[in-house]
Amino acid sequence: MEPKLILILILVISVSVTADYVRPKPRKALHFPWKPKTPSLPQQVHISLSSEKHMRITWITDDEYAPSIVQYGTSPGKYTSITLGGSTSYSYLFYSSGKIHHTVIGPLEHDTIYYYRCGGQGPEFQLKTPPAQFPITFAVAADLGQTGWTKSTLDHIDGCNYDVHLLPGDLSYADYLQRRWDTFGELVQPLASARPWMVTEGNHEQENIPFFKDGFESYNSRWTMPYQESGSPSNLYYSFEVAGVHVVMLGSYAACDLNSNQYSWLKTDLSRVDRKRTPWLLVLFHVPWYNSNKAHQGEGDRMMETLEPLLYAANVDLVFAGHVHAYERSKRVYNGKSDPCGPIHITIGDGGNREGLATRYNDPQPEWSVFREASFGHGELKIVNSTHAFWSWHRNDDDEPVRSDEVWITSLVGSGCHAGNGHGQRKILMEP
């Protein structure tokens, strides 16, 4: 072989190797040095959507006598309204939480910046309410934890113009060490105090001790979601509506058999969805149903067996899950194979957790799997109008504007699946 040809082959091979994506190394857990705090000042402030035009403000104080009041208005330092809420607390082994305040404020105007103060003192925060109609943008990230990659994910999300954060499980990775719930609250406060965070539970929120402690006590005490407002008997599953989107948050670790409360509630909730008012229908839960990664194979099968027919009958557009520490996007899929009337499933458990990435995939890649990669990152779903949305996934080690995966999505409302009950299964939602 001629020397010139050998040189060309070497150059081609070297270019192809260096052009491949190189996965970055893990990053260490974040360190939170102890700082003295004034007992009555608000800590770990975060907000979430409540009933229509209302927002829940949550914060913690070390002072058990601090009032659960929120002052707010549309101008800095000028508070035209004040609301009194309630509080709770809990003990866990040798740990006692501070006073956890939950105050619902409103009615609020859509797409408006409000300035607010918690407990009648301390710093002023500001929040922005979601728009009344399209377009609306959701940031999506799960399995966050408290590592250097978590901080990177949050920095990337902070750089995008979003309205609501969706988090399908595994928040703090406290795993029985309750102080980690406090440090997680401090970590996310800059973002979670400014835009509503809507979350559901993952396995790392369970923290149950048989015969001694029920599961999810810490999670339920700190992250109260609008379950009562949506007719749910449990904070582990609920729904809400925002700007033409109906969002259902399910519990992978709550009973979901045909006789369960979750099944009954979901069936009722989906049967009441008005696709003229909310043409987009999203569902989130922690354990993925469609997963070609070797991690956590089959863990969602039981939930999938009972609940997937309901989602299919309701023409759900998109399903988001976490748990697997990687990213994967499917085609529209149902019953294990591509189906034009099924939802797109997206696994996005790559928020930055301490356990690292799930790097091993099954081969060959399933027919329904479109894109998969084990990297830390976040997603953005911009719903442009009643029929079209744009989804993009962003690696942490790229600049935020770089989209590593992207796709335009058409709502099933305009597909023929919804009109006339194209797949003939909607009757399952109406059965007693």
PDB file of N, CA and C in Angstrom, residues 233-309:
ATOM      1  N   PRO A 233     -56.701  11.192  46.292  1.00  0.00           N
ATOM      2  CA  PRO A 233     -56.591  10.928  47.725  1.00  0.00           C
ATOM      3  C   PRO A 233     -55.153  10.926  48.238  1.00  0.00           C
ATOM      4  N   SER A 234     -54.181  11.117  47.342  1.00  0.00           N
ATOM      5  CA  SER A 234     -52.778  10.981  47.747  1.00  0.00           C
ATOM      6  C   SER A 234     -51.898  12.015  47.054  1.00  0.00           C
ATOM      7  N   ASN A 235     -50.933  12.516  47.791  1.00  0.00           N
ATOM      8  CA  ASN A 235     -49.939  13.439  47.239  1.00  0.00           C
ATOM      9  C   ASN A 235     -49.000  12.748  46.253  1.00  0.00           C
ATOM     10  N   LEU A 236     -49.073  11.423  46.157  1.00  0.00           N
ATOM     11  CA  LEU A 236     -48.191  10.660  45.275  1.00  0.00           C
ATOM     12  C   LEU A 236     -48.680  10.636  43.835  1.00  0.00           C
ATOM     13  N   TYR A 237     -49.900  11.102  43.589  1.00  0.00           N
ATOM     14  CA  TYR A 237     -50.412  11.207  42.216  1.00  0.00           C
ATOM     15  C   TYR A 237     -51.501  12.277  42.169  1.00  0.00           C
ATOM     16  N   TYR A 238     -51.499  13.053  41.101  1.00  0.00           N
ATOM     17  CA  TYR A 238     -52.398  14.198  40.991  1.00  0.00           C
ATOM     18  C   TYR A 238     -52.361  14.690  39.554  1.00  0.00           C
ATOM     19  N   SER A 239     -53.111  15.739  39.264  1.00  0.00           N
ATOM     20  CA  SER A 239     -53.059  16.361  37.936  1.00  0.00           C
ATOM     21  C   SER A 239     -53.241  17.861  38.077  1.00  0.00           C
ATOM     22  N   PHE A 240     -52.900  18.575  37.027  1.00  0.00           N
ATOM     23  CA  PHE A 240     -53.114  20.022  36.992  1.00  0.00           C
ATOM     24  C   PHE A 240     -53.216  20.457  35.537  1.00  0.00           C
ATOM     25  N   GLU A 241     -53.743  21.645  35.342  1.00  0.00           N
ATOM     26  CA  GLU A 241     -53.859  22.205  34.002  1.00  0.00           C
ATOM     27  C   GLU A 241     -53.178  23.559  33.957  1.00  0.00           C
ATOM     28  N   VAL A 242     -52.513  23.807  32.837  1.00  0.00           N
ATOM     29  CA  VAL A 242     -51.831  25.077  32.652  1.00  0.00           C
ATOM     30  C   VAL A 242     -51.755  25.374  31.158  1.00  0.00           C
ATOM     31  N   ALA A 243     -52.246  26.546  30.765  1.00  0.00           N
ATOM     32  CA  ALA A 243     -52.101  27.061  29.393  1.00  0.00           C
ATOM     33  C   ALA A 243     -52.463  26.052  28.309  1.00  0.00           C
ATOM     34  N   GLY A 244     -53.594  25.390  28.437  1.00  0.00           N
ATOM     35  CA  GLY A 244     -54.008  24.458  27.401  1.00  0.00           C
ATOM     36  C   GLY A 244     -53.386  23.085  27.466  1.00  0.00           C
ATOM     37  N   VAL A 245     -52.767  22.746  28.604  1.00  0.00           N
ATOM     38  CA  VAL A 245     -52.117  21.442  28.787  1.00  0.00           C
ATOM     39  C   VAL A 245     -52.663  20.790  30.051  1.00  0.00           C
ATOM     40  N   HIS A 246     -53.093  19.540  29.934  1.00  0.00           N
ATOM     41  CA  HIS A 246     -53.476  18.748  31.102  1.00  0.00           C
ATOM     42  C   HIS A 246     -52.310  17.824  31.422  1.00  0.00           C
ATOM     43  N   VAL A 247     -51.791  17.934  32.643  1.00  0.00           N
ATOM     44  CA  VAL A 247     -50.618  17.165  33.061  1.00  0.00           C
ATOM     45  C   VAL A 247     -51.019  16.221  34.189  1.00  0.00           C
ATOM     46  N   VAL A 248     -50.703  14.941  34.019  1.00  0.00           N
ATOM     47  CA  VAL A 248     -50.992  13.925  35.027  1.00  0.00           C
ATOM     48  C   VAL A 248     -49.675  13.423  35.604  1.00  0.00           C
ATOM     49  N   MET A 249     -49.551  13.494  36.912  1.00  0.00           N
ATOM     50  CA  MET A 249     -48.360  13.012  37.613  1.00  0.00           C
ATOM     51  C   MET A 249     -48.747  11.743  38.377  1.00  0.00           C
ATOM     52  N   LEU A 250     -48.194  10.609  37.973  1.00  0.00           N
ATOM     53  CA  LEU A 250     -48.548   9.324  38.580  1.00  0.00           C
ATOM     54  C   LEU A 250     -47.477   8.851  39.561  1.00  0.00           C
ATOM     55  N   GLY A 251     -47.870   7.894  40.407  1.00  0.00           N
ATOM     56  CA  GLY A 251     -46.961   7.368  41.420  1.00  0.00           C
ATOM     57  C   GLY A 251     -46.512   5.960  41.092  1.00  0.00           C
ATOM     58  N   SER A 252     -45.247   5.807  40.723  1.00  0.00           N
ATOM     59  CA  SER A 252     -44.710   4.477  40.433  1.00  0.00           C
ATOM     60  C   SER A 252     -44.650   3.597  41.670  1.00  0.00           C
ATOM     61  N   TYR A 253     -44.716   4.216  42.857  1.00  0.00           N
ATOM     62  CA  TYR A 253     -44.596   3.460  44.093  1.00  0.00           C
ATOM     63  C   TYR A 253     -45.868   3.516  44.922  1.00  0.00           C
ATOM     64  N   ALA A 254     -46.975   3.855  44.266  1.00  0.00           N
ATOM     65  CA  ALA A 254     -48.300   3.736  44.864  1.00  0.00           C
ATOM     66  C   ALA A 254     -49.015   2.583  44.169  1.00  0.00           C
ATOM     67  N   ALA A 255     -49.906   1.919  44.867  1.00  0.00           N
ATOM     68  CA  ALA A 255     -50.641   0.798  44.285  1.00  0.00           C
ATOM     69  C   ALA A 255     -51.342   1.238  43.001  1.00  0.00           C
ATOM     70  N   CYS A 256     -51.286   0.384  41.979  1.00  0.00           N
ATOM     71  CA  CYS A 256     -51.860   0.760  40.684  1.00  0.00           C
ATOM     72  C   CYS A 256     -52.635  -0.390  40.041  1.00  0.00           C
ATOM     73  N   ASP A 257     -53.006  -1.401  40.811  1.00  0.00           N
ATOM     74  CA  ASP A 257     -53.783  -2.501  40.256  1.00  0.00           C
ATOM     75  C   ASP A 257     -55.208  -2.034  39.964  1.00  0.00           C
ATOM     76  N   LEU A 258     -56.006  -2.890  39.346  1.00  0.00           N
ATOM     77  CA  LEU A 258     -57.340  -2.515  38.896  1.00  0.00           C
ATOM     78  C   LEU A 258     -58.259  -2.090  40.039  1.00  0.00           C
ATOM     79  N   ASN A 259     -57.953  -2.517  41.260  1.00  0.00           N
ATOM     80  CA  ASN A 259     -58.784  -2.170  42.417  1.00  0.00           C
ATOM     81  C   ASN A 259     -58.185  -1.057  43.262  1.00  0.00           C
ATOM     82  N   SER A 260     -57.111  -0.450  42.781  1.00  0.00           N
ATOM     83  CA  SER A 260     -56.409   0.560  43.572  1.00  0.00           C
ATOM     84  C   SER A 260     -57.058   1.932  43.454  1.00  0.00           C
ATOM     85  N   ASN A 261     -56.774   2.766  44.440  1.00  0.00           N
ATOM     86  CA  ASN A 261     -57.245   4.155  44.412  1.00  0.00           C
ATOM     87  C   ASN A 261     -56.638   4.919  43.240  1.00  0.00           C
ATOM     88  N   GLN A 262     -55.374   4.621  42.942  1.00  0.00           N
ATOM     89  CA  GLN A 262     -54.723   5.347  41.854  1.00  0.00           C
ATOM     90  C   GLN A 262     -55.384   5.020  40.513  1.00  0.00           C
ATOM     91  N   TYR A 263     -55.680   3.763  40.281  1.00  0.00           N
ATOM     92  CA  TYR A 263     -56.336   3.364  39.029  1.00  0.00           C
ATOM     93  C   TYR A 263     -57.697   4.042  38.902  1.00  0.00           C
ATOM     94  N   SER A 264     -58.468   3.999  39.976  1.00  0.00           N
ATOM     95  CA  SER A 264     -59.803   4.606  39.950  1.00  0.00           C
ATOM     96  C   SER A 264     -59.720   6.104  39.710  1.00  0.00           C
ATOM     97  N   TRP A 265     -58.795   6.753  40.426  1.00  0.00           N
ATOM     98  CA  TRP A 265     -58.651   8.200  40.254  1.00  0.00           C
ATOM     99  C   TRP A 265     -58.206   8.551  38.834  1.00  0.00           C
ATOM    100  N   LEU A 266     -57.219   7.813  38.297  1.00  0.00           N
ATOM    101  CA  LEU A 266     -56.709   8.108  36.964  1.00  0.00           C
ATOM    102  C   LEU A 266     -57.807   7.953  35.917  1.00  0.00           C
ATOM    103  N   LYS A 267     -58.580   6.914  36.046  1.00  0.00           N
ATOM    104  CA  LYS A 267     -59.660   6.674  35.097  1.00  0.00           C
ATOM    105  C   LYS A 267     -60.646   7.841  35.099  1.00  0.00           C
ATOM    106  N   THR A 268     -60.992   8.315  36.287  1.00  0.00           N
ATOM    107  CA  THR A 268     -61.907   9.455  36.405  1.00  0.00           C
ATOM    108  C   THR A 268     -61.281  10.719  35.850  1.00  0.00           C
ATOM    109  N   ASP A 269     -60.013  10.951  36.188  1.00  0.00           N
ATOM    110  CA  ASP A 269     -59.331  12.166  35.746  1.00  0.00           C
ATOM    111  C   ASP A 269     -59.245  12.226  34.227  1.00  0.00           C
ATOM    112  N   LEU A 270     -58.840  11.127  33.598  1.00  0.00           N
ATOM    113  CA  LEU A 270     -58.694  11.112  32.149  1.00  0.00           C
ATOM    114  C   LEU A 270     -60.043  11.240  31.442  1.00  0.00           C
ATOM    115  N   SER A 271     -61.098  10.683  32.035  1.00  0.00           N
ATOM    116  CA  SER A 271     -62.421  10.762  31.410  1.00  0.00           C
ATOM    117  C   SER A 271     -62.963  12.182  31.400  1.00  0.00           C
ATOM    118  N   ARG A 272     -62.435  13.028  32.285  1.00  0.00           N
ATOM    119  CA  ARG A 272     -62.918  14.404  32.395  1.00  0.00           C
ATOM    120  C   ARG A 272     -62.095  15.396  31.586  1.00  0.00           C
ATOM    121  N   VAL A 273     -61.032  14.938  30.950  1.00  0.00           N
ATOM    122  CA  VAL A 273     -60.191  15.849  30.176  1.00  0.00           C
ATOM    123  C   VAL A 273     -60.963  16.364  28.960  1.00  0.00           C
ATOM    124  N   ASP A 274     -60.992  17.668  28.813  1.00  0.00           N
ATOM    125  CA  ASP A 274     -61.645  18.310  27.675  1.00  0.00           C
ATOM    126  C   ASP A 274     -60.566  18.745  26.693  1.00  0.00           C
ATOM    127  N   ARG A 275     -60.409  18.016  25.591  1.00  0.00           N
ATOM    128  CA  ARG A 275     -59.328  18.297  24.658  1.00  0.00           C
ATOM    129  C   ARG A 275     -59.558  19.580  23.863  1.00  0.00           C
ATOM    130  N   LYS A 276     -60.742  20.149  23.921  1.00  0.00           N
ATOM    131  CA  LYS A 276     -60.946  21.469  23.319  1.00  0.00           C
ATOM    132  C   LYS A 276     -60.329  22.549  24.202  1.00  0.00           C
ATOM    133  N   ARG A 277     -60.411  22.343  25.501  1.00  0.00           N
ATOM    134  CA  ARG A 277     -59.830  23.305  26.445  1.00  0.00           C
ATOM    135  C   ARG A 277     -58.352  23.029  26.689  1.00  0.00           C
ATOM    136  N   THR A 278     -57.984  21.755  26.748  1.00  0.00           N
ATOM    137  CA  THR A 278     -56.581  21.356  26.949  1.00  0.00           C
ATOM    138  C   THR A 278     -56.214  20.338  25.867  1.00  0.00           C
ATOM    139  N   PRO A 279     -55.858  20.813  24.672  1.00  0.00           N
ATOM    140  CA  PRO A 279     -55.576  19.897  23.559  1.00  0.00           C
ATOM    141  C   PRO A 279     -54.334  19.037  23.748  1.00  0.00           C
ATOM    142  N   TRP A 280     -53.480  19.364  24.701  1.00  0.00           N
ATOM    143  CA  TRP A 280     -52.294  18.549  24.964  1.00  0.00           C
ATOM    144  C   TRP A 280     -52.463  17.797  26.283  1.00  0.00           C
ATOM    145  N   LEU A 281     -52.036  16.539  26.274  1.00  0.00           N
ATOM    146  CA  LEU A 281     -52.158  15.673  27.448  1.00  0.00           C
ATOM    147  C   LEU A 281     -50.815  14.995  27.714  1.00  0.00           C
ATOM    148  N   LEU A 282     -50.214  15.326  28.856  1.00  0.00           N
ATOM    149  CA  LEU A 282     -48.909  14.798  29.251  1.00  0.00           C
ATOM    150  C   LEU A 282     -49.057  13.937  30.497  1.00  0.00           C
ATOM    151  N   VAL A 283     -48.229  12.910  30.617  1.00  0.00           N
ATOM    152  CA  VAL A 283     -48.206  12.054  31.805  1.00  0.00           C
ATOM    153  C   VAL A 283     -46.758  11.876  32.252  1.00  0.00           C
ATOM    154  N   LEU A 284     -46.536  11.934  33.563  1.00  0.00           N
ATOM    155  CA  LEU A 284     -45.199  11.722  34.118  1.00  0.00           C
ATOM    156  C   LEU A 284     -45.265  10.708  35.249  1.00  0.00           C
ATOM    157  N   PHE A 285     -44.260   9.860  35.345  1.00  0.00           N
ATOM    158  CA  PHE A 285     -44.058   8.959  36.473  1.00  0.00           C
ATOM    159  C   PHE A 285     -42.584   8.585  36.496  1.00  0.00           C
ATOM    160  N   HIS A 286     -42.152   7.868  37.519  1.00  0.00           N
ATOM    161  CA  HIS A 286     -40.718   7.681  37.700  1.00  0.00           C
ATOM    162  C   HIS A 286     -40.130   6.523  36.904  1.00  0.00           C
ATOM    163  N   VAL A 287     -40.707   5.340  36.990  1.00  0.00           N
ATOM    164  CA  VAL A 287     -40.115   4.145  36.376  1.00  0.00           C
ATOM    165  C   VAL A 287     -40.585   4.015  34.926  1.00  0.00           C
ATOM    166  N   PRO A 288     -39.670   4.015  33.960  1.00  0.00           N
ATOM    167  CA  PRO A 288     -40.083   3.992  32.545  1.00  0.00           C
ATOM    168  C   PRO A 288     -40.700   2.664  32.140  1.00  0.00           C
ATOM    169  N   TRP A 289     -41.617   2.738  31.179  1.00  0.00           N
ATOM    170  CA  TRP A 289     -42.231   1.536  30.607  1.00  0.00           C
ATOM    171  C   TRP A 289     -41.477   1.072  29.367  1.00  0.00           C
ATOM    172  N   TYR A 290     -40.944   2.022  28.616  1.00  0.00           N
ATOM    173  CA  TYR A 290     -40.202   1.695  27.393  1.00  0.00           C
ATOM    174  C   TYR A 290     -38.752   2.089  27.620  1.00  0.00           C
ATOM    175  N   ASN A 291     -37.907   1.090  27.764  1.00  0.00           N
ATOM    176  CA  ASN A 291     -36.539   1.311  28.207  1.00  0.00           C
ATOM    177  C   ASN A 291     -35.640   0.258  27.571  1.00  0.00           C
ATOM    178  N   SER A 292     -34.709   0.683  26.714  1.00  0.00           N
ATOM    179  CA  SER A 292     -33.776  -0.273  26.106  1.00  0.00           C
ATOM    180  C   SER A 292     -32.423  -0.269  26.803  1.00  0.00           C
ATOM    181  N   ASN A 293     -32.321   0.449  27.917  1.00  0.00           N
ATOM    182  CA  ASN A 293     -31.119   0.416  28.734  1.00  0.00           C
ATOM    183  C   ASN A 293     -31.133  -0.856  29.580  1.00  0.00           C
ATOM    184  N   LYS A 294     -29.976  -1.380  29.891  1.00  0.00           N
ATOM    185  CA  LYS A 294     -29.910  -2.592  30.705  1.00  0.00           C
ATOM    186  C   LYS A 294     -30.303  -2.336  32.158  1.00  0.00           C
ATOM    187  N   ALA A 295     -30.275  -1.075  32.576  1.00  0.00           N
ATOM    188  CA  ALA A 295     -30.645  -0.729  33.946  1.00  0.00           C
ATOM    189  C   ALA A 295     -32.160  -0.748  34.130  1.00  0.00           C
ATOM    190  N   HIS A 296     -32.595  -1.316  35.255  1.00  0.00           N
ATOM    191  CA  HIS A 296     -34.004  -1.289  35.684  1.00  0.00           C
ATOM    192  C   HIS A 296     -34.952  -1.937  34.678  1.00  0.00           C
ATOM    193  N   GLN A 297     -34.485  -2.939  33.985  1.00  0.00           N
ATOM    194  CA  GLN A 297     -35.331  -3.633  33.020  1.00  0.00           C
ATOM    195  C   GLN A 297     -36.531  -4.289  33.722  1.00  0.00           C
ATOM    196  N   GLY A 298     -37.701  -4.065  33.168  1.00  0.00           N
ATOM    197  CA  GLY A 298     -38.909  -4.735  33.630  1.00  0.00           C
ATOM    198  C   GLY A 298     -39.548  -4.192  34.886  1.00  0.00           C
ATOM    199  N   GLU A 299     -38.939  -3.177  35.517  1.00  0.00           N
ATOM    200  CA  GLU A 299     -39.471  -2.685  36.786  1.00  0.00           C
ATOM    201  C   GLU A 299     -40.817  -1.976  36.639  1.00  0.00           C
ATOM    202  N   GLY A 300     -41.098  -1.463  35.455  1.00  0.00           N
ATOM    203  CA  GLY A 300     -42.370  -0.784  35.246  1.00  0.00           C
ATOM    204  C   GLY A 300     -43.440  -1.640  34.611  1.00  0.00           C
ATOM    205  N   ASP A 301     -43.173  -2.947  34.450  1.00  0.00           N
ATOM    206  CA  ASP A 301     -44.090  -3.805  33.695  1.00  0.00           C
ATOM    207  C   ASP A 301     -45.466  -3.919  34.344  1.00  0.00           C
ATOM    208  N   ARG A 302     -45.506  -4.064  35.662  1.00  0.00           N
ATOM    209  CA  ARG A 302     -46.799  -4.241  36.330  1.00  0.00           C
ATOM    210  C   ARG A 302     -47.648  -2.984  36.202  1.00  0.00           C
ATOM    211  N   MET A 303     -47.045  -1.833  36.398  1.00  0.00           N
ATOM    212  CA  MET A 303     -47.769  -0.573  36.248  1.00  0.00           C
ATOM    213  C   MET A 303     -48.227  -0.378  34.804  1.00  0.00           C
ATOM    214  N   MET A 304     -47.357  -0.738  33.873  1.00  0.00           N
ATOM    215  CA  MET A 304     -47.667  -0.620  32.457  1.00  0.00           C
ATOM    216  C   MET A 304     -48.854  -1.506  32.078  1.00  0.00           C
ATOM    217  N   GLU A 305     -48.882  -2.714  32.621  1.00  0.00           N
ATOM    218  CA  GLU A 305     -49.936  -3.659  32.279  1.00  0.00           C
ATOM    219  C   GLU A 305     -51.325  -3.117  32.608  1.00  0.00           C
ATOM    220  N   THR A 306     -51.442  -2.421  33.750  1.00  0.00           N
ATOM    221  CA  THR A 306     -52.764  -1.943  34.157  1.00  0.00           C
ATOM    222  C   THR A 306     -53.090  -0.541  33.652  1.00  0.00           C
ATOM    223  N   LEU A 307     -52.093   0.338  33.566  1.00  0.00           N
ATOM    224  CA  LEU A 307     -52.384   1.732  33.261  1.00  0.00           C
ATOM    225  C   LEU A 307     -52.196   2.117  31.797  1.00  0.00           C
ATOM    226  N   GLU A 308     -51.377   1.365  31.048  1.00  0.00           N
ATOM    227  CA  GLU A 308     -51.153   1.760  29.654  1.00  0.00           C
ATOM    228  C   GLU A 308     -52.440   1.791  28.835  1.00  0.00           C
ATOM    229  N   PRO A 309     -53.380   0.841  28.995  1.00  0.00           N
ATOM    230  CA  PRO A 309     -54.625   0.949  28.232  1.00  0.00           C
ATOM    231  C   PRO A 309     -55.401   2.234  28.503  1.00  0.00           C
TER     232      PRO A 309
END
